[in-house]
Coordinates of N, CA and C in Angstrom, one line a residue:
X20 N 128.4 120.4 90.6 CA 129.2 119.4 91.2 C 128.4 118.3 91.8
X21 N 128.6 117.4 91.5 CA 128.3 115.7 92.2 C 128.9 115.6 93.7
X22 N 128.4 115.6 94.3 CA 128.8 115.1 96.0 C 128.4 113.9 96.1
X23 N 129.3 112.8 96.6 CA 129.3 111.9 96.7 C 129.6 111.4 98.8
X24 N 128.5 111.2 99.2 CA 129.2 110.8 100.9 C 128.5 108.9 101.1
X25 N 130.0 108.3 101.6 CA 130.1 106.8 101.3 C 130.0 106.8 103.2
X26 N 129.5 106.2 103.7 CA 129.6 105.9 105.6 C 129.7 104.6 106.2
X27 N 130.0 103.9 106.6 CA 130.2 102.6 107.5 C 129.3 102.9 108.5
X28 N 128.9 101.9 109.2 CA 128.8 101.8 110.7 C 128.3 100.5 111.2
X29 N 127.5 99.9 112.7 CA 127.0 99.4 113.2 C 126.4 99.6 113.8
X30 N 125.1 98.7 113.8 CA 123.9 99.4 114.8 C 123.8 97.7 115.4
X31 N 122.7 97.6 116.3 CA 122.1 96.4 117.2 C 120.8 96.7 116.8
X32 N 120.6 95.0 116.4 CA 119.2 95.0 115.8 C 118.3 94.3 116.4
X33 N 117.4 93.7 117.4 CA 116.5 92.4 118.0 C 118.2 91.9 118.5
X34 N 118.9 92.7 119.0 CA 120.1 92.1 119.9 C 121.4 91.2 118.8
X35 N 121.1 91.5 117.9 CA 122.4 90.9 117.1 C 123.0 92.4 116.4
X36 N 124.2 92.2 116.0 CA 124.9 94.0 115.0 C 125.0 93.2 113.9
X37 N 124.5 94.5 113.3 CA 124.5 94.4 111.8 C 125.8 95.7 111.3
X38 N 126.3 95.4 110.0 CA 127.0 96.1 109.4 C 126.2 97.2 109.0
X39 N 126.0 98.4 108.7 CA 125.3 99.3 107.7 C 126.2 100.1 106.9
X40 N 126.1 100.0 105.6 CA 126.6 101.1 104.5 C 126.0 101.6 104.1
X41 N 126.2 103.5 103.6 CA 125.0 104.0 102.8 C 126.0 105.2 101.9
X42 N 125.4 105.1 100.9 CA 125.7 105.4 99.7 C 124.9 106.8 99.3
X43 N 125.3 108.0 99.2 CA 124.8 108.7 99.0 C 125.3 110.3 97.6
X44 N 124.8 110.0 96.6 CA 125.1 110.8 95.6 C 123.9 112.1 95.3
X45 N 124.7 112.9 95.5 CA 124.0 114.7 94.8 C 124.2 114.9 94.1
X46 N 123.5 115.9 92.9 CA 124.2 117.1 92.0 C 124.5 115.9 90.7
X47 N 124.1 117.6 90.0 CA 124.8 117.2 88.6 C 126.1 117.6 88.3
X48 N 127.3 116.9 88.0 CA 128.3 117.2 88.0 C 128.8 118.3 87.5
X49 N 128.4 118.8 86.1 CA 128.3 120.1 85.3 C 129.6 119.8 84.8
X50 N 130.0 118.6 84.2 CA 130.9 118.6 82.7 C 130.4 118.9 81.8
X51 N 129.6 118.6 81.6 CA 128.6 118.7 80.5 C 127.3 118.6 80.2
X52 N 126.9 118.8 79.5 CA 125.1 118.8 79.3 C 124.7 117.5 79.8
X53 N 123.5 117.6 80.2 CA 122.6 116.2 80.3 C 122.6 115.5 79.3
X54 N 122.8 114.1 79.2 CA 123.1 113.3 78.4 C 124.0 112.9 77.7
X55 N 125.4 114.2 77.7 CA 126.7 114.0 77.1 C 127.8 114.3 78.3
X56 N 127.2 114.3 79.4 CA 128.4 114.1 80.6 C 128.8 112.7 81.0
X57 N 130.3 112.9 80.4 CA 130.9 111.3 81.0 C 131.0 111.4 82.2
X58 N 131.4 112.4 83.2 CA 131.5 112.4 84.6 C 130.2 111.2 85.5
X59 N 129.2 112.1 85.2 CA 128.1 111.9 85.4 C 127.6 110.5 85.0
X60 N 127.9 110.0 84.0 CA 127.7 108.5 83.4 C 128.4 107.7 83.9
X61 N 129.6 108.0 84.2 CA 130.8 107.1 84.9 C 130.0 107.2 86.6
X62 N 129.9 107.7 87.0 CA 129.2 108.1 88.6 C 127.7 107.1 88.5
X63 N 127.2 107.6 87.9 CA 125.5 106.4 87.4 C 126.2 104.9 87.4
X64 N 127.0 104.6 86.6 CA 127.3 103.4 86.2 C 128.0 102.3 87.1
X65 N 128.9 103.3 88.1 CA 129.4 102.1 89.2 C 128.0 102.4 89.9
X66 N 127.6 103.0 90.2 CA 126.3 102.6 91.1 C 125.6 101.4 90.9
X67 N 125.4 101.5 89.7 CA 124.4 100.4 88.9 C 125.1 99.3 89.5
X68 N 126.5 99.5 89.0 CA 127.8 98.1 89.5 C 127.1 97.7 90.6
X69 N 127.6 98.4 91.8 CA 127.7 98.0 93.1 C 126.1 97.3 93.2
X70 N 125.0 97.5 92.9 CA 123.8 97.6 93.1 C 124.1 95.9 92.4
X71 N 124.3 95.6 90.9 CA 124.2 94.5 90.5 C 125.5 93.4 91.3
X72 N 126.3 94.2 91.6 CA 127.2 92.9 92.5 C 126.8 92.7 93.7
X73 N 125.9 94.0 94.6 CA 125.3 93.3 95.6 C 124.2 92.6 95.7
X74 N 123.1 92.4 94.4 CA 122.1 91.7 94.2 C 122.7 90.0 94.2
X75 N 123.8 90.0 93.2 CA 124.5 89.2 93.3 C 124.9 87.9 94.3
X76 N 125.1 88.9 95.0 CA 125.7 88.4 96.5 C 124.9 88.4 97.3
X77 N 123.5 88.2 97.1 CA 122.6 88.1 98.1 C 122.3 88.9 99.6
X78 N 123.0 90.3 99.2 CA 123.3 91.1 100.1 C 121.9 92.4 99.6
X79 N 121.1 92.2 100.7 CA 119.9 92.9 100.5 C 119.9 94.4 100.5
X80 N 119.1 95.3 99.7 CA 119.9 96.6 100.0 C 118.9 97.5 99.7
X81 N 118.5 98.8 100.1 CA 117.5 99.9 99.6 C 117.8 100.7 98.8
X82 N 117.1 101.4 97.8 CA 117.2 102.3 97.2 C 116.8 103.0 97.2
X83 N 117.0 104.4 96.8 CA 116.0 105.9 96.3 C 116.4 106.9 95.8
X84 N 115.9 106.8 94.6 CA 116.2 107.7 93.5 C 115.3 108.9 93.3
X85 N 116.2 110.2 92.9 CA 115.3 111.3 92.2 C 115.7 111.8 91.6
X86 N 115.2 111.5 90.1 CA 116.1 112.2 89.0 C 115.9 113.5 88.7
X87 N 115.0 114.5 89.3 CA 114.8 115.6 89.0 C 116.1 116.4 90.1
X88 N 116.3 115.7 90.7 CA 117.7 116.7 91.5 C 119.0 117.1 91.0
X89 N 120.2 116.1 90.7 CA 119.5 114.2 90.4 C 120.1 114.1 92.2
X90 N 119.5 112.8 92.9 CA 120.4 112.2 93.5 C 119.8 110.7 93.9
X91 N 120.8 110.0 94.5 CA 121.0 108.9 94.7 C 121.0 108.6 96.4
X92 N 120.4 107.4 96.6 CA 120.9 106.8 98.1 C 120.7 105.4 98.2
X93 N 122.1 104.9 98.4 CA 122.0 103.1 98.5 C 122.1 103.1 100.0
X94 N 121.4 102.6 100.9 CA 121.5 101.8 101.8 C 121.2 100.1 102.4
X95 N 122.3 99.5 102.8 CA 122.4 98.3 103.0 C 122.8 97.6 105.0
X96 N 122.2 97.1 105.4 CA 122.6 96.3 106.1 C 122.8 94.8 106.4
X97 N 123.8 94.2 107.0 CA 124.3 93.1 106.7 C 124.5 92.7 107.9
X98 N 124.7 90.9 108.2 CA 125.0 90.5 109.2 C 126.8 90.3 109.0
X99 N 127.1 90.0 110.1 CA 128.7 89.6 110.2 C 129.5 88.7 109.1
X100 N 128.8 87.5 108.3 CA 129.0 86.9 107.3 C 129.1 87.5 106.1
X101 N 128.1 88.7 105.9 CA 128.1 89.3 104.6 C 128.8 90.7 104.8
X102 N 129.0 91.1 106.1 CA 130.2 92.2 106.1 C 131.5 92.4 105.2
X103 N 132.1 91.6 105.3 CA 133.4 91.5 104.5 C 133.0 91.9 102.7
X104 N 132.2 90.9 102.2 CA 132.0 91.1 100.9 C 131.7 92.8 100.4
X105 N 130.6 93.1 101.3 CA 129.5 94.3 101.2 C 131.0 95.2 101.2
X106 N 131.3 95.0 102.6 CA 132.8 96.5 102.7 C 133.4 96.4 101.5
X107 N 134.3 95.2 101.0 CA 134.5 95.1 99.8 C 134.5 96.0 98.7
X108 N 132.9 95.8 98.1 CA 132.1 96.3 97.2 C 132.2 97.9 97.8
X109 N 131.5 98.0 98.8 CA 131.9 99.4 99.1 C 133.0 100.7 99.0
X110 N 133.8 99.7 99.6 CA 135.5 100.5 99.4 C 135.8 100.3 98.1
X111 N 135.7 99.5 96.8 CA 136.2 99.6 95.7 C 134.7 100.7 95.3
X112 N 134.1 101.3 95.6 CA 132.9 101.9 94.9 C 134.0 103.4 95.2
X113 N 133.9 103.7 96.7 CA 134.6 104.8 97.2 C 136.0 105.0 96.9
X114 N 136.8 103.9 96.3 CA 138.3 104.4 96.0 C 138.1 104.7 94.1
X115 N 137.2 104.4 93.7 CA 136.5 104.7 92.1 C 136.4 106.3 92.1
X116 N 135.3 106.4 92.9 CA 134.7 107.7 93.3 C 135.8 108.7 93.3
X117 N 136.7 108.3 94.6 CA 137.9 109.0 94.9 C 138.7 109.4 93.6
X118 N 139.3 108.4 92.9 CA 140.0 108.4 91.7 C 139.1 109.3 90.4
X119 N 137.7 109.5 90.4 CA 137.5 110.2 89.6 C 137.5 111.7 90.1
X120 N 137.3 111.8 91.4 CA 137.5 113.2 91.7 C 138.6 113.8 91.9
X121 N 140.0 112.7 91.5 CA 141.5 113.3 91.8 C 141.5 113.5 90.0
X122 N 140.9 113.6 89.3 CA 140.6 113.4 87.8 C 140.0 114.8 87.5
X123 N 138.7 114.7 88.2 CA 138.2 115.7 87.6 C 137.6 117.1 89.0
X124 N 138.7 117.6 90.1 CA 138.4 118.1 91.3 C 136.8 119.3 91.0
X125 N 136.9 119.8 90.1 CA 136.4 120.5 90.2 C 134.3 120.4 89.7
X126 N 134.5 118.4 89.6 CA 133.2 118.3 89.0 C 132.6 117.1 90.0
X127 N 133.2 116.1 90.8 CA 133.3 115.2 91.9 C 133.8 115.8 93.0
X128 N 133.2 115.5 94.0 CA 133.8 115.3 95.5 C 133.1 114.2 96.4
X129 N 134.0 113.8 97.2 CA 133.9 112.4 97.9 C 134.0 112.7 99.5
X130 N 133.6 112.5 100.1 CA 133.5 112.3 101.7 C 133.1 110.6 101.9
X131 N 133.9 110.4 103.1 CA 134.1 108.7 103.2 C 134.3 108.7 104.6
X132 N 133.1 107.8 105.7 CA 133.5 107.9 106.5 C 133.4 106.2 106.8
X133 N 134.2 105.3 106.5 CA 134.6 103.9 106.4 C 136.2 103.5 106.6

């Protein structure tokens, strides 16, 4: 199973708050073999999204991958200007997610704390 946990928050940085989102994916889903799981390919692929729409938008962001697990972690913070966009992108990443694990419960799960 794929675990998927999406989080909001704010921190204070050199005295100004920043937005922070982090993106974090586990597990191989187990529809299917490596390389013929659409679960799993659908799950890689909005990532990629979100990653190329926030390059996009000039919204700076970290990565770190390890495909031998597999898992994933996007982390991003933002000033007040680029909040809206970022949550955005965020929340359509997490209502995706959501929608594939009301799809497939027993191969996705989502935790969302935004």
């Amino acid at each position: 199973m794929t675990q998927v946990f999406v989080k909001a928050g704010k921190v204070k940085r050199n005295g100004h708050e920043l937005f922070t989102y982090t993106v974090l994916s586990e597990g191989h889903s187990g529809y299917s073999e490596n390389g013929s799981d659409i679960v799993c390919a659908s799950l890689s692929s909005a990532l990629e999204l979100v990653m190329d729409i926030l390059e996009k938008s000039d919204i700076d962001f970290d990565t770190d991958f390890d495909g031998d697990v597999p898992k994933a972690r996007l982390s991003l913070s933002c000033t007040k200007e680029q909040s809206e966009m970022a949550r955005r992108i965020i929340e359509g990443y997490a209502q995706f997610v959501s929608d594939l694990s009301e799809s497939y419960p027993e191969f996705v799960e989502i935790t969302t704390e935004v």
